PDB file of C-alpha atoms in Angstrom:
ATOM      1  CA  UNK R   6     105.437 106.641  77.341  1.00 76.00           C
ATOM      2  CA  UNK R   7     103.713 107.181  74.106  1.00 82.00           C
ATOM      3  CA  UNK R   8     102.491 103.659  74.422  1.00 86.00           C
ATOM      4  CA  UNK R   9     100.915 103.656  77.917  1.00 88.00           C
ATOM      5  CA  UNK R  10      97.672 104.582  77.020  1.00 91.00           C
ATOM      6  CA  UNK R  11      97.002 101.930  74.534  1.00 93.00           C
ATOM      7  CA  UNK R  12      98.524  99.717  76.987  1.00 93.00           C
ATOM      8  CA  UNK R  13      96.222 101.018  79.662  1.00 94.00           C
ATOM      9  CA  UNK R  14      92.988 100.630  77.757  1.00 95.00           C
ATOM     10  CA  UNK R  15      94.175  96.841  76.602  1.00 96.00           C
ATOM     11  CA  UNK R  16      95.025  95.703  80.082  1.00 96.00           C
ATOM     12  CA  UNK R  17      91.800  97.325  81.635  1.00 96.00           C
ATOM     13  CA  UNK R  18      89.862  95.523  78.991  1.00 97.00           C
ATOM     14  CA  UNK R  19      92.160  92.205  79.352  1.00 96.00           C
ATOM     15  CA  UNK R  20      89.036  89.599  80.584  1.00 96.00           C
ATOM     16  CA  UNK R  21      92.001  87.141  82.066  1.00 95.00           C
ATOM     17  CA  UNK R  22      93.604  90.081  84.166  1.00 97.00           C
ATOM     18  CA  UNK R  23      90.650  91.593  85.283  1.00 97.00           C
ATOM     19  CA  UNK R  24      89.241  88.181  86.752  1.00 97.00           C
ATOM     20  CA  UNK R  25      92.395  87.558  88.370  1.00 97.00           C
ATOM     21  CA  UNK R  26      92.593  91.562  89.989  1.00 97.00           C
ATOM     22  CA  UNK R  27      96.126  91.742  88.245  1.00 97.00           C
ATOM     23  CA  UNK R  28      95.377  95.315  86.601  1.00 97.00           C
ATOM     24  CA  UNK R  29      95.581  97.556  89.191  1.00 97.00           C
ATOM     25  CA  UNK R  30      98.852  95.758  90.588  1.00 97.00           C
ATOM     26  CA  UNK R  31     100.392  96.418  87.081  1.00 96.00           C
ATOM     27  CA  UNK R  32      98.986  99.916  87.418  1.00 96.00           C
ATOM     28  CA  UNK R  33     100.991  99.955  90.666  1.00 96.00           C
ATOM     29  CA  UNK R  34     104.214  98.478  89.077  1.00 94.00           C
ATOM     30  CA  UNK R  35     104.331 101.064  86.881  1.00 93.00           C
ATOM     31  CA  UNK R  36     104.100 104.277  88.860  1.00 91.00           C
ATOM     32  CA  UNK R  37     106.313 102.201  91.625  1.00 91.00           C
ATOM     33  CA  UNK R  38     109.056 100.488  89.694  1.00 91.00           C
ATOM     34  CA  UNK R  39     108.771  97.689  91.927  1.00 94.00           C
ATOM     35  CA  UNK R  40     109.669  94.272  91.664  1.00 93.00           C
ATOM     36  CA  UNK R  41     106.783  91.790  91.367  1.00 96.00           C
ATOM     37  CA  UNK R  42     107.640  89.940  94.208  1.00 95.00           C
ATOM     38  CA  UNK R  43     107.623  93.354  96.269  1.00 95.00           C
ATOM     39  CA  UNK R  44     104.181  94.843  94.907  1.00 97.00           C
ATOM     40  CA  UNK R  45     102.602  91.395  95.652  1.00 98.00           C
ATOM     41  CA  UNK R  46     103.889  91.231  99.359  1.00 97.00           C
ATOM     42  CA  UNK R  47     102.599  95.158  99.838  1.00 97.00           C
ATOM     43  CA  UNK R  48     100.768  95.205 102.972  1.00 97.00           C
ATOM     44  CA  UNK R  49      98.436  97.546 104.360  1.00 98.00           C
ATOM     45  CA  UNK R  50     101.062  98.889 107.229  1.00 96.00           C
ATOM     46  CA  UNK R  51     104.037  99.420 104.830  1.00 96.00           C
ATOM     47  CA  UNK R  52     101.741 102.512 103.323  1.00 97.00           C
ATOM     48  CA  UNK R  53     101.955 105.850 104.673  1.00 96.00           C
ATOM     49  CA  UNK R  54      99.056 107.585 104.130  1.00 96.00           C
ATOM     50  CA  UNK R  55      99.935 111.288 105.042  1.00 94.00           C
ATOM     51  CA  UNK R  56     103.392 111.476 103.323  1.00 93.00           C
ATOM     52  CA  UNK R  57     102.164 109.545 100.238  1.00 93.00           C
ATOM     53  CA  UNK R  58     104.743 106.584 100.706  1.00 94.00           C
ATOM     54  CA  UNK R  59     105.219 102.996 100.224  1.00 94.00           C
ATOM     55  CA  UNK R  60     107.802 101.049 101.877  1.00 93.00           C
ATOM     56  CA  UNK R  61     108.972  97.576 100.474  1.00 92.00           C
ATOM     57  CA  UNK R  62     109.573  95.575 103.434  1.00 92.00           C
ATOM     58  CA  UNK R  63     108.959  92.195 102.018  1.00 94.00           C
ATOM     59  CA  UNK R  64     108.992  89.557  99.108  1.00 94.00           C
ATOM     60  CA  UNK R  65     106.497  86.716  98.609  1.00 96.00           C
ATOM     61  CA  UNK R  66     108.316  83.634  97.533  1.00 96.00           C
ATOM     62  CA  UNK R  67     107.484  79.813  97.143  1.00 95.00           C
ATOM     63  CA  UNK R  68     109.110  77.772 100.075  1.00 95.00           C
ATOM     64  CA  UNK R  69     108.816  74.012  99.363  1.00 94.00           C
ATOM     65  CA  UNK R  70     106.209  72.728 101.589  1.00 94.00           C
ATOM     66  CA  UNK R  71     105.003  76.261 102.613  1.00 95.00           C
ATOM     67  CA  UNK R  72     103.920  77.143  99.741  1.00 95.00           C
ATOM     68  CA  UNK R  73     103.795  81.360  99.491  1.00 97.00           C
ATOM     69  CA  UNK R  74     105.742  82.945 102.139  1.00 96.00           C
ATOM     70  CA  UNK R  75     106.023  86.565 102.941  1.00 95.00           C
ATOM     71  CA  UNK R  76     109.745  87.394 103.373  1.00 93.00           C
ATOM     72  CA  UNK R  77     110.983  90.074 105.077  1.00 88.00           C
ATOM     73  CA  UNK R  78     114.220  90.232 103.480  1.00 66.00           C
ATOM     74  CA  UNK R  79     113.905  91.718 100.080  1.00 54.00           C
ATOM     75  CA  UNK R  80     116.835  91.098  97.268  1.00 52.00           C
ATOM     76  CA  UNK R  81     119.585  93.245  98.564  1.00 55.00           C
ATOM     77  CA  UNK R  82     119.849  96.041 101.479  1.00 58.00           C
ATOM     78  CA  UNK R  83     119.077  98.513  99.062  1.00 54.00           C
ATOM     79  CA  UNK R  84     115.780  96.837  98.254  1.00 60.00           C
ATOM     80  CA  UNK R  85     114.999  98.061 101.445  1.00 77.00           C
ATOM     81  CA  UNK R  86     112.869 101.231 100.314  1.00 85.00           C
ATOM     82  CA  UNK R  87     110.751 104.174 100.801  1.00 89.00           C
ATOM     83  CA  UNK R  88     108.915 104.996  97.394  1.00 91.00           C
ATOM     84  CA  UNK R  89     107.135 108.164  97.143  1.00 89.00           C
ATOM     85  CA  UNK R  90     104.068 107.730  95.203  1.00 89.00           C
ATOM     86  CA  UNK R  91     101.972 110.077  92.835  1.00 88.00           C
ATOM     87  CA  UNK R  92      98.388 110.905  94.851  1.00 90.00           C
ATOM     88  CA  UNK R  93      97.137 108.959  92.060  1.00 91.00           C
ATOM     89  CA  UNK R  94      98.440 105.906  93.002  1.00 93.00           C
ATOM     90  CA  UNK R  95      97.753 106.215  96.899  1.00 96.00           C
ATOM     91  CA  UNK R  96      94.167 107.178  95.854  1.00 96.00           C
ATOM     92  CA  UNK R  97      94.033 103.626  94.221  1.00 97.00           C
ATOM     93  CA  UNK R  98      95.946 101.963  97.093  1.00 98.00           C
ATOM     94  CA  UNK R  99      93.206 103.364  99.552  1.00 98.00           C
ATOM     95  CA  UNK R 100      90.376 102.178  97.466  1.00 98.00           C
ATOM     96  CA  UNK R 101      91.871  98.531  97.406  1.00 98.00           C
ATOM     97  CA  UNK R 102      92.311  99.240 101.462  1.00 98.00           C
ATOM     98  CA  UNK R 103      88.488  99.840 101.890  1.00 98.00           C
ATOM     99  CA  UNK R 104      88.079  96.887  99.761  1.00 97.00           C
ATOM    100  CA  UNK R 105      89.892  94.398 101.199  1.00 98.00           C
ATOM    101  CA  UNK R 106      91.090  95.477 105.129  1.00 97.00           C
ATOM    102  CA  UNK R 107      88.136  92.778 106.139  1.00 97.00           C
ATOM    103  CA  UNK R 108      89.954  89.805 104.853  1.00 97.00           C
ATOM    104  CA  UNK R 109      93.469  90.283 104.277  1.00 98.00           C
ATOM    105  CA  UNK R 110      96.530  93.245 105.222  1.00 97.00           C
ATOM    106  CA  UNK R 111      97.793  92.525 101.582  1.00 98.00           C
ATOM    107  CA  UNK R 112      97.006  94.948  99.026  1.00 98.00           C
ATOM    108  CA  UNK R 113      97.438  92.607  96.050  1.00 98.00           C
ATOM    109  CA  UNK R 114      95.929  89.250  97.083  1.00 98.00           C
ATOM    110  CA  UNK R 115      94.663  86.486  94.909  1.00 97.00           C
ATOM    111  CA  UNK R 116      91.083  86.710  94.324  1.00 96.00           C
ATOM    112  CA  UNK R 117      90.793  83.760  97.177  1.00 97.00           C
ATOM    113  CA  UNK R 118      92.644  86.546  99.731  1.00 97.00           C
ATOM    114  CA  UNK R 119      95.587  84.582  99.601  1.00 97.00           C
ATOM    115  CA  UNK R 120      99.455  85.486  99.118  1.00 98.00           C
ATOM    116  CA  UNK R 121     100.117  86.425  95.897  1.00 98.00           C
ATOM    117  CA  UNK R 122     102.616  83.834  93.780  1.00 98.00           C
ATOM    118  CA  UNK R 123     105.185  86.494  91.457  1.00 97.00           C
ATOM    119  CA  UNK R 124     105.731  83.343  89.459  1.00 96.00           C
ATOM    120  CA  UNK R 125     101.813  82.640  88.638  1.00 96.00           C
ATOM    121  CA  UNK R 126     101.187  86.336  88.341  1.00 96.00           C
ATOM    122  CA  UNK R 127     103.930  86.650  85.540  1.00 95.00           C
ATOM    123  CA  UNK R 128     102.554  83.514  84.005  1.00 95.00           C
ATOM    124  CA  UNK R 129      99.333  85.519  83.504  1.00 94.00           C
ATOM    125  CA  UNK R 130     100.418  87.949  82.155  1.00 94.00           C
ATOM    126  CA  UNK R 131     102.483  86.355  79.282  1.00 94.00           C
ATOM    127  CA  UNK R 132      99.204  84.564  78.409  1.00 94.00           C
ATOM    128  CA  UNK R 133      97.936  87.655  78.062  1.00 95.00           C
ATOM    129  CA  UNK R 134     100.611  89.580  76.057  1.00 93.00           C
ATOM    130  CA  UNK R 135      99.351  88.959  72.546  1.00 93.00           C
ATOM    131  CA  UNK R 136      95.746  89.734  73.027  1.00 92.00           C
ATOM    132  CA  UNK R 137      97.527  93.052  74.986  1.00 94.00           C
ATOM    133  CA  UNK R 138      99.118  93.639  71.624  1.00 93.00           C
ATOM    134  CA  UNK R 139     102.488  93.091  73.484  1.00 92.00           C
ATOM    135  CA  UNK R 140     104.471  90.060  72.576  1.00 93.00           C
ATOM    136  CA  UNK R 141     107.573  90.863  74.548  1.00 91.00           C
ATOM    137  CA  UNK R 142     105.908  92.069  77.459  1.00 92.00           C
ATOM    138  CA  UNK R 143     107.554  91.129  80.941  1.00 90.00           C
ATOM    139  CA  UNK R 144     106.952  92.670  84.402  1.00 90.00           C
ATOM    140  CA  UNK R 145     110.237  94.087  83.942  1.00 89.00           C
ATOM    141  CA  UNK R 146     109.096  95.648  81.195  1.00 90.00           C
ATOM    142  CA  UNK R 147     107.167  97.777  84.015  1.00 91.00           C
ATOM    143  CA  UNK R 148     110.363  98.662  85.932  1.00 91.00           C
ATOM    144  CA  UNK R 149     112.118  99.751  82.448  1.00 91.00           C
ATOM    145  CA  UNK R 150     109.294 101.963  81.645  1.00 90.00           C
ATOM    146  CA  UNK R 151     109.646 103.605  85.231  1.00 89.00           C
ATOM    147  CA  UNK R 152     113.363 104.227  84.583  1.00 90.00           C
ATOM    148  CA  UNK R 153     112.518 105.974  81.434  1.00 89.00           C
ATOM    149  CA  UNK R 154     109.901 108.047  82.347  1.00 86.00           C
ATOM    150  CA  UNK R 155     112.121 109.353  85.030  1.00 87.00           C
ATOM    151  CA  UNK R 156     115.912 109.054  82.995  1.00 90.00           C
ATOM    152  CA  UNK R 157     113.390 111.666  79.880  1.00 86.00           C
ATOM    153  CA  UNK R 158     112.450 113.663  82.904  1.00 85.00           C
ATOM    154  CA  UNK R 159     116.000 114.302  83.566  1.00 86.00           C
ATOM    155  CA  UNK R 160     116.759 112.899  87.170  1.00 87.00           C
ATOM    156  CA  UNK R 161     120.402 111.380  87.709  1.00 88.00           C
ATOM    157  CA  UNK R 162     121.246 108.016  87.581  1.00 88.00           C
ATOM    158  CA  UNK R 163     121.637 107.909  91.270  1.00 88.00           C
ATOM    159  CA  UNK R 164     117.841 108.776  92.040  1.00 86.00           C
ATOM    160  CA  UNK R 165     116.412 106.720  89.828  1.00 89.00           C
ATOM    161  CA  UNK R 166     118.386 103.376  90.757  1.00 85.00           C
ATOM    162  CA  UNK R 167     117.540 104.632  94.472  1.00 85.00           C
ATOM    163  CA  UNK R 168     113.969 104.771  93.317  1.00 84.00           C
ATOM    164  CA  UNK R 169     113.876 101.337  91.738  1.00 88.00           C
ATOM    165  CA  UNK R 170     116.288 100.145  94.420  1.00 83.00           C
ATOM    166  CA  UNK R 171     119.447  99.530  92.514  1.00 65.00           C
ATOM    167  CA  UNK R 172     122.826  98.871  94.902  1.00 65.00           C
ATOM    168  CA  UNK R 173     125.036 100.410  91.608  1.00 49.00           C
ATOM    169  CA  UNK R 174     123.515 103.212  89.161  1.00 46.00           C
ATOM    170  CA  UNK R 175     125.660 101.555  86.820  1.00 45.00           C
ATOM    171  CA  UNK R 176     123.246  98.684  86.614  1.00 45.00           C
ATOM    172  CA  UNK R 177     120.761 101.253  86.183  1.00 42.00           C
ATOM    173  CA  UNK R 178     122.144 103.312  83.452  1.00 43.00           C
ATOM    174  CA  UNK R 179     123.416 100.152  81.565  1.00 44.00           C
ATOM    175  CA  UNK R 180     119.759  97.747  82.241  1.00 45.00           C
ATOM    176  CA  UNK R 181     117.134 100.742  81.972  1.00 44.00           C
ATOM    177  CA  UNK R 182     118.592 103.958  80.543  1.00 43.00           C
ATOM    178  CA  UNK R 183     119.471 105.462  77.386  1.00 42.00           C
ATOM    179  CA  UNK R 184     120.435 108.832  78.529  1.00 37.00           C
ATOM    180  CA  UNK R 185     121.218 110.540  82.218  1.00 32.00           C
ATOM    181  CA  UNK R 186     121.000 114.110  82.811  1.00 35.00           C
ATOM    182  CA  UNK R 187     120.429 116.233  86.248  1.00 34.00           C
ATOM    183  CA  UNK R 188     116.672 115.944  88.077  1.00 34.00           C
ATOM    184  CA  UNK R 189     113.311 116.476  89.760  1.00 39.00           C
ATOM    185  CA  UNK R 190     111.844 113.909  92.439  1.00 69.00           C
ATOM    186  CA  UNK R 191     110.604 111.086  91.080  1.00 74.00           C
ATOM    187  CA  UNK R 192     107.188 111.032  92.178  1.00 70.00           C
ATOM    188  CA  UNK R 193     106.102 114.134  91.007  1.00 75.00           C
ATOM    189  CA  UNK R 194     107.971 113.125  87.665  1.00 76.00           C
ATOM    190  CA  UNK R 195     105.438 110.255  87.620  1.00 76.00           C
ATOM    191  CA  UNK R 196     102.735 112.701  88.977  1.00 70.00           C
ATOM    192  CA  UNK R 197     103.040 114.687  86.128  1.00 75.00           C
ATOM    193  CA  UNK R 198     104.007 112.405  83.127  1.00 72.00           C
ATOM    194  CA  UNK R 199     101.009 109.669  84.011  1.00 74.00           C
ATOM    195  CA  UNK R 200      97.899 112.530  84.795  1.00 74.00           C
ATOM    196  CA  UNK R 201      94.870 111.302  83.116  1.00 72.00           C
ATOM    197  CA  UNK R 202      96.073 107.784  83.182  1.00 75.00           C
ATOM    198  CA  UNK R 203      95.688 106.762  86.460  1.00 71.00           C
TER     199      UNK R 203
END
C-alpha cells in the first residue's frame, strides 16, 4: 500500500506503457484483482454501469493458427465472477468506453484495436520493471496487492478469494495473505484505501 503511489507516478510516467495503453489496465488490475488474461478479454457488455460491476466472462488466449481468441471459459467455475468496483474505477472504465465503443467492445485493446495477448502484455511490463523501480514486479504482483489491501482491511479469507476468484481460501490465505480477520465489502475497502490514486 505504502508503495502504490510511487508506483502510480512511475507507471503513469513509464514512456513504453503509456504507448502501448497498458497503464490504465494495470490501474484496473489493481482495484480488480483480476487475472491478466481476464482484464484483457473485458468487454464493454460484461460492465454494469448502475450497480458498479464487472463480470469476468472470458479469457484471451493464443490458439495456434488463430492467433488471440476470446474464451468464454475462464480458469475454473469460480473464475466465473461478479466484481464490484470502486466508482473510481467505473469512472475510468466509462472514459475508455467513450473512447473506444467506435472500434472495438474490448476495453483493453492493443493500440491497433485488436485482442489483447496476456503473454505480450506481461512481456512489457517486465521490460519495464527496472526503469519502474520494480525488479520483481509481475502482474501477479497486482492480484497480491489486492489481497492485501483487503486481508489489512480485515475481510475473511472467504471474501477475498471470492473476490479474486479463488475455488479454496486456503490458496488464498497461503498465496496472498499474511493475516485473516472478520470484514467489510471489498469494493468499498478499495474505495476507501486507493482515494486520491485513481
Amino acid at each position: 500500500m505504502e508503495e502504490l503511489p510511487r508506483f502510480l507516478e512511475r507507471l503513469r510516467a513509464d514512456p513504453k506503457l503509456v504507448a502501448a495503453d497498458t497503464v490504465e489496465l494495470v490501474e484496473f488490475m489493481l482495484v480488480s484483482g483480476w487475472r491478466i488474461a481476464e482484464a484483457c478479454a473485458l468487454d464493454m457488455d460484461a460492465v454494469n454501469w448502475r450497480d458498479q460491476t464487472v463480470a469476468v466472462e472470458a479469457i484471451n488466449i493464443r490458439v495456434k493458427g488463430r492467433g488471440i481468441v476470446r474464451q468464454e471459459f475462464p480458469k475454473t467455475e469460480k473464475s466465473w465472477r461478479v466484481t464490484p468496483l470502486p466508482a473510481s474505477a467505473i469512472a475510468m472504465l466509462a472514459r475508455r468506453r467513450d473512447r473506444l465503443s467506435e472500434f472495438t467492445t474490448v476495453l483493453f485493446p492493443t493500440v491497433q484495436m485488436k485482442l489483447r495477448d496476456p503473454s505480450n502484455t506481461q512481456r512489457e511490463i517486465r521490460e519495464s520493471r527496472d526503469n519502474l523501480g520494480y525488479p520483481e514486479l509481475s502482474t501477479h504482483s497486482f492480484r497480491k496487492t489486492v489481497a492485501t489491501i483487503l486481508d489489512r482491511a480485515g475481510l475473511s479469507a472467504t471474501e477475498i478469494a471470492d473476490y479474486l476468484g479463488h475455488e479454496d481460501p486456503s490458496l488464498t490465505m497461503g498465496t496472498y495473505m499474511n493475516t485473516l480477520k472478520g470484514g467489510t465489502k471489498p469494493a468499498m475497502v478499495l474505495q476507501e484505501q486507493l482515494k486520491g490514486l485513481f
